[in-house]
Amino acid sequence: MNDAASAPTPAPAPRRARVRAPELIGKGGWLNTGGDDLTLADLRGKIVVLDFWTFCCINCLHVLDELRELEEKHRDTLVIVGVHSPKFVHEAEHQAVVDAVERYEVHHPVLDDPELATWKQYAVRAWPTLVVIDPEGYVVAQHAGEGHANALRTLVEELEAEHEAKGTLRRGDGPYVAPEPVATDLRFPGKAVLLPSGNLLVSDTTRHQLVELAEDGETVVRRIGDNGEFREPQGLALLPDGKVVVADTVNHALKVFDPESGSVERVAGTGRQWWQGSPTSGPALDVDLSSPWDVAWWQGKVWIAMAGVHQIWTYDPETGTVEVAAGTTNEGLVDGPAAEAWFAQPSGLAATADRLWIADSETSALRYIATDGAGHTVHTAVGTGLFDFGHRDGAAEQALFQHPLGVTALPDGSVAVSDTYNHALRRFDPATGEVTTLATDLREPSDAVVVGEDVVVVESARHRLTRLRLPEEAVQVESVAHRTQREATEVAPGSLRLDVVFQAPKGQKLDDRYGPSTRLLVSSTPPELLLAGEGKGTDLFRDLELNPALTEGVLHVSAMAASCDDDPENEYPACHVHQQDWGVPVRITDAGAARLPLILAGLDELG
């Protein structure tokens, strides 16, 4: 007998209290507003998306690209505000933020928050994080990581309709004011290569071109890519036949430029960004890539610093195929067999006879791949992990870099490191294990090329190439060491409940047609921080056991969720992947929390 009709009506679930958005504050002030300071009151009536970003972060750059279409389509109702929240010391410099806003073509207001004041007010834990504020000034959603463009589009359209009906939506131009353009031959150049002719080829990144310069490194011979061939190109490598392979970074592709004919041909990548679950090998033109940042010719193949997924790939011109050569897609510093190693945004490559050198930027490390009897193995020459950096010379074990983007093989067997955020050219000598400084007073050097007895440095933030005579002696530099200024999260010793919050966007459901639609990977630095709970799983929650003998460490959490449009009439619904990696510094204290929520998408209902 069904007595549902006589059953008492359950009480409605209590509504979560609406949270008023905290004010936007940052000591660096505002960019892209014509000199005006903005408040949330100024933005009342608009839908506001806060984009917490930092310019070193490849995932943040991906999200900037994801937001462009949304920004254009809803420009009369939506205001995107970038909140620049630095990881590295250099990123807290105001001029560096000004440069980054131009470099990456950020066409919305940006708050420079060098002390992470607004970051803390919004309890942000990861770059990038997006917070949506409705026209009445209330927080309605939060998303961390990449892949949320479709969810944001749906939410913005809902908010437009709701607040249009309520009379609380204000249409019209936003507060963005474009800065005055500056005329220079190069604009934030990325990498360079010496051509057989003696000329230099430079990736003119912000202008989306290659530029050939005469031997003086200044006179423009020609520009390549006026027809929109490239998008923020970076790495260049000379092939044995005299052609140049180009890392076409934002197009997620490799292209080959022929200096003789001037032709450009795509040889790898589809133009789409690689996501978890996509093929990792196969015909080069059929496999997605993710922000290739540099390339090098080594062992008969093109090796690719695949910054967007923290891996090294190869492209074989003979077979026309690509495949993963090293890295797991987990972000961090782990050496060992190539298939098990972890990288963190590899951004520079240089080949010698027996090693492929790697500038691993987010770990501020110099690393290399070598061949042994078992295959390829990854080693670290300088660097310790994601949170330690600085400018310190001496023995490799204690030397420090700050977000290097380039590495160059020198004639004597040593390597030069373009130590980007230290504005320096450094040198590591494998024979002695010593790190020295070759030159300072550069401005964001991102690459260097040996030309005879000189080294030509790409000074990216000075928009030029700078020729230096290779010095015989090191420059004396005052030693400094830093840790990221993110505050550690206080957690209690013993059991810790990890909850990754994910709510499928309206109109979507978790995609479980081919198995579990969610994935969670947990590890720690040091490894002994976790007594239990590390490893892979399909639930977005985990009970961790912290080692009471330790007082601090870092929890590494990687989460992925796949959702599809929930339309029974559509046989082939569109699907969307949401993913984020967190490195959460934790401090173990008796007064700490027993639960650690990390928001992938939605709001923490238990918070």
XYZ file of C-alpha atoms in Angstrom:
607
model
C 0.000 0.000 0.000
C 1.346 3.439 -0.969
C 0.593 5.955 1.786
C 2.745 8.734 0.335
C -0.330 10.929 0.008
C -0.861 10.939 3.744
C 2.808 11.349 4.673
C 3.753 14.709 6.176
C 5.293 17.162 3.795
C 9.024 17.353 4.491
C 10.308 20.706 5.664
C 12.075 22.645 2.945
C 15.837 22.631 3.151
C 17.120 25.801 4.782
C 18.340 28.326 2.268
C 22.017 29.157 2.424
C 22.593 32.691 3.638
C 23.458 35.054 0.831
C 27.022 36.284 1.119
C 27.750 39.908 0.319
C 30.867 40.206 -1.831
C 33.830 41.724 0.083
C 35.269 44.992 -1.219
C 38.086 44.957 -3.785
C 41.308 46.258 -2.264
C 44.900 46.105 -3.426
C 47.906 48.314 -2.740
C 48.991 48.264 -6.370
C 45.843 50.052 -7.529
C 43.881 49.674 -10.740
C 44.916 49.132 -14.347
C 42.853 49.543 -17.526
C 40.481 52.048 -15.924
C 41.932 55.325 -17.152
C 43.342 56.040 -13.707
C 40.070 55.580 -11.808
C 39.730 53.389 -8.720
C 36.785 51.008 -8.761
C 34.564 49.811 -5.943
C 31.856 47.172 -5.950
C 29.343 49.992 -5.605
C 30.575 51.325 -8.967
C 29.813 47.906 -10.466
C 26.358 47.502 -8.929
C 23.855 46.527 -11.607
C 26.478 44.560 -13.537
C 27.299 40.878 -13.401
C 30.876 40.730 -12.160
C 33.355 37.885 -12.622
C 36.489 38.180 -10.494
C 39.404 36.360 -12.095
C 42.076 35.665 -9.468
C 45.230 35.148 -11.524
C 48.976 35.515 -11.522
C 50.944 36.005 -14.700
C 53.389 33.116 -14.197
C 50.560 30.570 -14.232
C 49.807 28.776 -17.516
C 46.355 27.744 -16.279
C 45.581 31.414 -15.616
C 46.570 32.233 -19.191
C 44.265 29.472 -20.454
C 41.383 30.983 -18.480
C 42.086 34.444 -19.917
C 41.542 32.902 -23.345
C 38.423 31.040 -22.183
C 36.884 34.312 -20.968
C 37.401 36.333 -24.157
C 34.275 35.122 -25.986
C 32.094 35.554 -22.882
C 33.512 39.038 -22.355
C 32.740 40.082 -25.916
C 29.251 38.583 -26.085
C 28.018 40.154 -22.821
C 30.007 43.361 -22.805
C 26.976 45.532 -21.912
C 26.004 43.487 -18.816
C 29.183 41.723 -17.684
C 32.356 43.151 -16.160
C 35.342 40.881 -15.731
C 37.805 42.119 -13.132
C 41.235 40.561 -12.967
C 42.565 40.388 -9.410
C 46.306 39.909 -9.774
C 47.496 37.820 -6.825
C 51.253 37.135 -7.023
C 53.048 33.880 -6.305
C 56.597 35.106 -6.953
C 58.257 38.200 -5.501
C 58.746 39.650 -8.986
C 55.008 39.378 -9.645
C 54.377 41.762 -6.748
C 56.184 44.544 -8.634
C 53.641 46.937 -10.104
C 55.484 47.455 -13.402
C 55.640 43.707 -13.897
C 51.853 43.552 -13.609
C 51.512 46.465 -16.050
C 53.717 44.557 -18.488
C 51.770 41.330 -18.055
C 48.426 43.017 -18.695
C 49.740 44.278 -22.033
C 51.678 41.095 -22.842
C 48.609 38.874 -22.508
C 46.149 41.371 -23.998
C 43.964 41.664 -20.916
C 41.066 43.876 -22.009
C 39.302 44.416 -18.699
C 40.057 46.212 -15.408
C 42.769 44.651 -13.266
C 43.316 45.163 -9.544
C 46.971 44.832 -8.543
C 46.820 43.082 -5.146
C 50.494 42.477 -4.215
C 49.734 41.583 -0.585
C 46.897 39.158 -1.463
C 44.388 41.226 0.528
C 41.407 40.527 -1.726
C 42.580 36.929 -2.251
C 42.293 36.412 1.536
C 38.922 38.195 1.758
C 37.475 35.736 -0.761
C 39.238 32.704 0.822
C 40.830 31.796 -2.515
C 43.139 28.752 -2.464
C 44.289 28.350 -6.048
C 45.263 30.087 -9.267
C 43.089 30.541 -11.258
C 39.845 31.032 -9.329
C 36.704 32.702 -10.703
C 34.084 34.266 -8.425
C 30.723 35.405 -9.807
C 28.933 38.360 -8.180
C 25.344 39.179 -9.102
C 24.092 42.720 -9.923
C 23.008 43.193 -6.295
C 26.503 42.505 -4.996
C 26.168 38.915 -3.725
C 28.522 36.008 -4.420
C 26.629 33.372 -6.419
C 29.327 30.965 -7.639
C 33.003 30.081 -7.456
C 35.067 28.018 -9.872
C 38.704 26.936 -9.653
C 40.870 25.835 -12.555
C 40.029 25.515 -16.222
C 37.077 24.371 -18.277
C 34.296 26.482 -16.795
C 33.502 28.678 -19.809
C 30.242 26.907 -20.636
C 29.068 26.965 -17.017
C 29.824 30.670 -16.769
C 28.008 31.376 -20.016
C 24.874 29.612 -18.720
C 25.059 31.384 -15.365
C 25.543 34.820 -16.916
C 22.530 34.317 -19.166
C 20.416 33.247 -16.167
C 21.529 36.249 -14.135
C 20.792 38.571 -17.046
C 17.217 37.262 -17.312
C 16.606 37.239 -13.545
C 17.883 40.745 -12.880
C 16.370 42.212 -16.037
C 13.012 41.033 -14.692
C 13.766 42.458 -11.213
C 14.933 45.753 -12.635
C 18.350 45.385 -11.026
C 20.376 44.906 -14.226
C 22.193 47.952 -15.609
C 23.152 47.789 -19.265
C 25.827 49.931 -20.874
C 29.563 50.248 -21.292
C 31.847 48.878 -18.609
C 34.755 50.650 -16.895
C 37.510 49.310 -19.194
C 39.783 51.979 -20.688
C 42.455 50.797 -23.142
C 46.002 52.024 -22.457
C 47.900 53.982 -25.077
C 49.838 51.712 -27.481
C 53.639 51.963 -27.543
C 55.646 51.762 -30.780
C 58.599 49.332 -30.688
C 59.975 46.905 -33.282
C 59.430 43.987 -30.901
C 56.753 43.637 -28.220
C 57.446 41.145 -25.452
C 59.582 38.824 -27.576
C 59.754 35.252 -26.297
C 62.504 33.150 -27.882
C 65.175 33.483 -30.584
C 67.258 31.255 -32.846
C 70.310 31.874 -35.031
C 69.602 31.202 -38.711
C 72.216 29.742 -41.095
C 72.329 33.177 -42.781
C 73.632 34.747 -39.560
C 70.367 36.579 -39.008
C 68.267 36.070 -35.889
C 64.677 34.857 -35.884
C 62.607 36.058 -32.911
C 59.121 35.129 -31.730
C 57.419 38.508 -31.322
C 54.894 37.056 -28.942
C 52.418 39.834 -28.196
C 52.258 40.857 -31.870
C 51.607 37.225 -32.889
C 54.461 37.183 -35.399
C 57.975 35.995 -36.095
C 60.513 38.727 -36.847
C 63.756 38.184 -38.723
C 66.471 40.594 -37.599
C 69.789 41.299 -39.259
C 73.051 40.226 -37.608
C 73.052 43.409 -35.516
C 69.959 42.094 -33.703
C 68.110 45.352 -34.311
C 67.363 45.889 -38.016
C 64.081 44.304 -39.081
C 64.497 42.222 -42.253
C 60.945 40.883 -42.456
C 57.896 39.905 -40.432
C 56.215 36.532 -40.736
C 52.611 35.960 -39.768
C 50.833 39.166 -40.742
C 47.859 37.003 -41.811
C 47.128 35.740 -38.295
C 49.218 32.590 -38.730
C 50.410 32.607 -35.107
C 48.974 33.307 -31.652
C 51.547 34.200 -29.028
C 54.342 32.084 -30.533
C 57.220 31.174 -28.239
C 59.873 28.490 -28.841
C 61.977 28.184 -31.990
C 64.364 25.403 -33.012
C 66.491 24.975 -36.115
C 65.939 21.662 -37.905
C 68.711 19.828 -39.765
C 67.276 20.935 -43.133
C 67.502 24.640 -42.218
C 63.804 25.085 -41.500
C 62.561 26.312 -38.110
C 59.970 24.595 -35.940
C 57.797 27.045 -33.994
C 55.871 26.489 -30.760
C 52.619 28.278 -31.660
C 51.594 28.434 -28.040
C 48.028 29.732 -27.904
C 47.114 27.861 -31.097
C 48.259 24.668 -29.306
C 50.264 23.659 -32.357
C 53.706 23.230 -33.880
C 54.421 24.912 -37.187
C 57.410 24.831 -39.495
C 58.723 28.014 -41.089
C 60.926 27.796 -44.205
C 63.280 30.810 -44.319
C 63.937 30.188 -48.009
C 60.363 30.214 -49.287
C 58.712 32.046 -46.383
C 56.081 29.311 -46.094
C 54.489 28.261 -42.809
C 53.008 24.789 -42.327
C 51.248 23.268 -39.330
C 52.860 19.912 -38.531
C 51.395 19.009 -35.120
C 48.308 19.836 -33.079
C 44.688 20.409 -34.009
C 44.319 23.936 -32.643
C 42.332 22.546 -29.711
C 43.692 22.367 -26.168
C 44.503 18.916 -24.774
C 42.308 17.740 -21.869
C 42.554 14.734 -19.579
C 41.368 11.666 -21.456
C 42.521 12.929 -24.860
C 45.016 10.824 -26.858
C 48.652 11.221 -25.837
C 50.156 9.798 -29.016
C 49.326 9.284 -32.649
C 49.329 11.143 -35.977
C 50.658 14.588 -35.132
C 47.899 16.532 -36.878
C 45.169 14.553 -35.091
C 46.399 14.881 -31.494
C 45.593 17.903 -29.319
C 48.478 19.779 -27.659
C 48.465 22.181 -24.699
C 50.454 25.417 -24.756
C 53.756 24.197 -26.220
C 56.278 26.748 -24.899
C 59.634 25.674 -26.291
C 61.128 23.181 -28.725
C 64.548 21.596 -29.262
C 66.063 19.153 -31.742
C 67.523 16.153 -29.877
C 68.067 12.492 -30.732
C 66.441 12.851 -34.150
C 63.180 14.343 -32.884
C 61.634 17.659 -31.887
C 61.247 17.719 -28.106
C 58.427 19.907 -26.810
C 58.108 21.678 -23.453
C 54.348 21.172 -23.068
C 53.833 23.824 -20.406
C 50.050 23.478 -20.330
C 50.122 19.908 -18.992
C 53.505 19.822 -17.206
C 55.010 17.298 -19.610
C 57.671 16.838 -22.277
C 56.445 15.478 -25.625
C 58.184 14.597 -28.882
C 57.335 15.120 -32.527
C 58.954 12.794 -35.076
C 59.102 14.412 -38.544
C 59.924 11.061 -40.155
C 56.752 9.329 -38.988
C 54.606 12.429 -38.516
C 53.666 11.371 -34.988
C 53.682 12.867 -31.485
C 53.817 11.186 -28.094
C 54.437 11.913 -24.412
C 58.106 11.465 -23.546
C 58.137 12.447 -19.852
C 55.777 13.594 -17.124
C 52.453 12.488 -15.669
C 50.529 15.838 -15.936
C 50.861 16.188 -12.136
C 52.489 19.469 -11.163
C 55.558 19.292 -8.964
C 59.191 18.227 -8.805
C 59.700 14.460 -8.901
C 62.699 12.820 -10.578
C 63.117 9.276 -11.860
C 62.005 7.292 -14.908
C 60.567 9.672 -17.514
C 57.059 8.203 -17.354
C 56.882 8.783 -13.578
C 58.483 12.245 -13.325
C 56.599 15.411 -12.384
C 57.265 18.800 -13.968
C 55.808 22.235 -13.295
C 55.296 24.290 -16.428
C 58.471 23.428 -18.364
C 59.224 26.509 -20.464
C 62.753 26.273 -21.866
C 64.769 23.532 -23.599
C 68.382 23.168 -24.730
C 70.008 20.076 -26.193
C 73.572 18.853 -25.740
C 75.002 15.545 -26.905
C 73.954 13.611 -23.813
C 71.307 15.747 -22.099
C 68.128 17.687 -22.766
C 68.176 20.615 -20.348
C 64.845 21.956 -19.067
C 63.929 25.266 -17.427
C 61.084 24.095 -15.172
C 59.616 27.466 -14.370
C 57.057 26.947 -11.593
C 59.550 24.969 -9.465
C 62.279 27.537 -10.264
C 64.397 24.566 -11.274
C 66.996 23.500 -13.826
C 66.405 19.874 -14.775
C 67.516 17.496 -17.491
C 66.639 14.273 -19.259
C 69.434 11.761 -19.834
C 69.543 8.356 -21.495
C 70.515 5.300 -19.516
C 70.162 1.569 -20.028
C 66.506 1.628 -19.017
C 65.535 4.555 -21.255
C 65.138 8.203 -20.362
C 65.508 9.433 -16.781
C 64.699 12.864 -15.323
C 67.157 14.564 -12.945
C 67.175 17.897 -11.086
C 70.372 19.945 -11.146
C 69.063 22.992 -9.232
C 65.757 23.513 -7.441
C 63.681 22.057 -4.626
C 59.972 22.559 -5.367
C 57.014 24.811 -5.992
C 57.378 27.219 -3.086
C 61.090 28.029 -2.710
C 62.904 30.493 -4.950
C 65.359 33.365 -4.860
C 68.745 34.480 -6.191
C 71.528 32.491 -4.586
C 74.777 31.372 -6.215
C 77.088 28.581 -5.097
C 76.676 24.828 -4.812
C 73.724 23.516 -6.810
C 72.177 21.910 -3.715
C 71.474 25.308 -2.165
C 71.369 27.606 -5.230
C 68.108 29.343 -6.115
C 66.436 30.655 -9.285
C 63.152 32.570 -9.648
C 60.854 31.295 -12.430
C 63.396 30.752 -15.236
C 61.952 30.537 -18.747
C 65.030 29.727 -20.841
C 68.136 27.557 -20.910
C 71.011 27.705 -23.414
C 73.911 25.308 -24.011
C 77.274 27.113 -23.835
C 80.420 26.107 -25.754
C 82.298 24.981 -22.621
C 79.722 22.353 -21.645
C 77.930 24.518 -19.090
C 74.460 26.014 -19.541
C 73.130 29.557 -19.236
C 69.780 29.970 -17.507
C 67.526 32.894 -18.372
C 66.505 33.547 -14.770
C 63.466 35.533 -15.760
C 62.050 36.890 -12.514
C 65.528 37.663 -11.150
C 66.279 39.722 -14.285
C 69.552 37.829 -14.621
C 71.518 35.435 -16.785
C 72.880 32.620 -14.620
C 75.272 29.750 -15.352
C 75.342 26.146 -14.151
C 78.507 24.104 -14.636
C 77.841 20.341 -14.490
C 81.557 19.689 -13.991
C 81.718 21.609 -10.700
C 78.059 21.643 -9.665
C 78.292 25.420 -9.164
C 75.807 28.156 -10.042
C 77.076 31.660 -10.844
C 75.597 34.878 -12.205
C 76.776 36.051 -15.642
C 74.767 39.273 -15.932
C 72.183 41.306 -14.055
C 70.068 44.373 -14.854
C 68.256 42.561 -17.637
C 64.458 42.812 -17.769
C 62.592 39.497 -17.743
C 65.098 37.591 -19.922
C 63.281 34.665 -21.511
C 65.914 33.117 -23.812
C 69.531 33.459 -24.964
C 71.403 32.502 -28.133
C 75.127 31.941 -28.555
C 76.493 33.987 -31.482
C 80.259 33.553 -31.850
C 81.872 34.667 -28.598
C 78.768 36.574 -27.536
C 75.443 35.622 -26.077
C 72.351 37.437 -27.314
C 69.678 37.683 -24.607
C 65.966 38.136 -25.285
C 65.007 40.910 -22.856
C 61.304 40.327 -23.076
C 60.083 43.228 -20.920
C 62.480 45.678 -22.624
C 61.249 44.545 -26.042
C 64.731 43.985 -27.446
C 67.687 41.688 -27.904
C 70.788 42.508 -25.846
C 74.266 41.336 -26.875
C 76.689 40.398 -24.075
C 80.279 39.208 -24.214
C 80.428 35.910 -22.352
C 82.199 36.899 -19.132
C 85.053 34.863 -17.717
C 84.175 35.722 -14.141
C 80.926 35.716 -12.236
C 79.084 38.837 -11.134
C 78.786 39.190 -7.357
C 75.128 39.284 -6.332
C 73.677 39.586 -2.849
C 72.042 36.300 -1.924
C 68.286 36.272 -1.273
C 65.851 33.454 -0.635
C 62.048 33.575 -0.676
C 59.026 31.438 -0.036
C 55.682 32.138 -1.639
C 53.738 34.572 0.542
C 50.548 32.529 0.462
C 49.465 31.904 4.030
C 49.449 28.293 5.163
C 46.065 26.748 5.992
C 45.918 25.667 9.608
C 44.701 22.083 9.967
C 44.392 19.825 12.985
C 46.699 16.827 13.452
C 45.290 13.383 12.756
C 42.186 12.988 10.587
C 41.471 15.603 7.930
C 38.438 15.443 5.673
C 39.245 16.672 2.157
C 36.172 17.781 0.188
C 36.458 18.915 -3.417
C 33.233 20.812 -4.003
C 31.761 20.274 -7.466
C 28.219 21.078 -8.525
C 27.411 20.362 -12.150
C 26.269 23.594 -13.828
C 22.565 24.014 -14.437
C 21.484 22.029 -17.481
C 24.350 19.560 -17.098
C 24.915 16.275 -15.304
C 27.956 14.200 -14.488
C 29.043 12.192 -17.500
C 29.274 8.566 -16.384
C 28.644 6.884 -19.741
C 32.190 5.547 -19.897
C 32.871 5.008 -16.202
C 33.420 7.366 -13.267
C 33.145 11.021 -14.243
C 35.318 12.336 -11.426
C 38.940 11.800 -10.427
C 40.971 12.771 -7.379
C 44.724 12.448 -6.860
C 46.347 13.340 -3.537
C 50.000 13.444 -2.506
C 52.172 15.536 -0.216
C 55.531 17.222 0.261
C 57.244 15.818 2.190
C 55.731 12.393 1.433
C 55.718 11.483 5.140
C 53.188 14.275 5.812
C 50.430 11.822 4.833
C 50.092 8.643 6.871
C 46.974 7.682 4.897
C 44.868 8.995 2.046
C 47.389 9.487 -0.738
C 46.905 8.114 -4.247
C 44.185 8.021 -6.894
C 40.445 7.611 -6.552
C 37.158 8.472 -8.215
C 35.372 10.150 -5.283
C 35.802 13.884 -4.807
C 36.319 13.450 -1.079
C 39.019 11.721 0.910
C 39.763 11.060 4.573
C 43.402 11.931 5.133
C 45.611 11.096 8.108
C 48.255 13.711 8.858
C 51.512 12.887 10.551
C 51.453 14.504 14.030
C 55.254 14.472 14.083
C 55.357 17.177 11.379
C 54.366 20.812 11.748
C 54.023 21.878 8.106
C 54.033 20.716 4.506
C 52.138 20.935 1.231
C 49.136 18.912 0.125
C 49.005 18.342 -3.632
C 45.458 17.781 -4.861
C 44.414 17.227 -8.467
C 40.700 16.975 -9.296
C 38.762 16.465 -12.501
C 35.020 16.281 -13.220
C 33.317 15.734 -16.567
C 29.751 16.941 -17.121
C 27.486 16.775 -20.172
C 24.460 18.743 -21.300
C 21.391 17.105 -19.784
C 19.126 16.963 -22.818
C 17.411 13.579 -23.437
C 16.533 14.671 -26.967
C 20.197 15.118 -27.901
C 21.915 11.848 -28.802
C 25.348 13.508 -28.739
C 25.328 16.033 -25.882
C 28.239 18.451 -25.521
C 30.560 17.508 -22.687
C 32.805 19.690 -20.565
C 35.873 18.899 -18.474
C 36.566 20.860 -15.302
C 39.979 20.404 -13.719
C 42.312 22.003 -11.219
C 45.535 21.283 -9.338
C 45.998 22.716 -5.855
C 49.216 22.993 -3.888
C 47.951 23.829 -0.410
C 50.571 24.830 2.176
C 49.346 23.528 5.542
C 50.424 24.170 9.117
C 49.485 21.502 11.658
C 48.157 22.956 14.894
C 45.709 21.788 17.552
C 43.498 24.781 16.778
C 43.381 23.930 13.066
C 40.390 22.763 11.030
C 39.420 19.112 10.614
C 37.958 19.739 7.157
C 39.625 21.164 4.049
C 37.157 22.274 1.335
C 38.501 23.017 -2.141
C 35.992 24.459 -4.584
C 36.157 23.150 -8.137
C 32.733 24.555 -9.074
C 29.832 25.877 -7.042
C 29.649 27.044 -3.449
C 30.633 25.199 -0.291
C 27.270 24.522 1.381
C 29.028 23.427 4.582
C 31.268 26.504 4.688
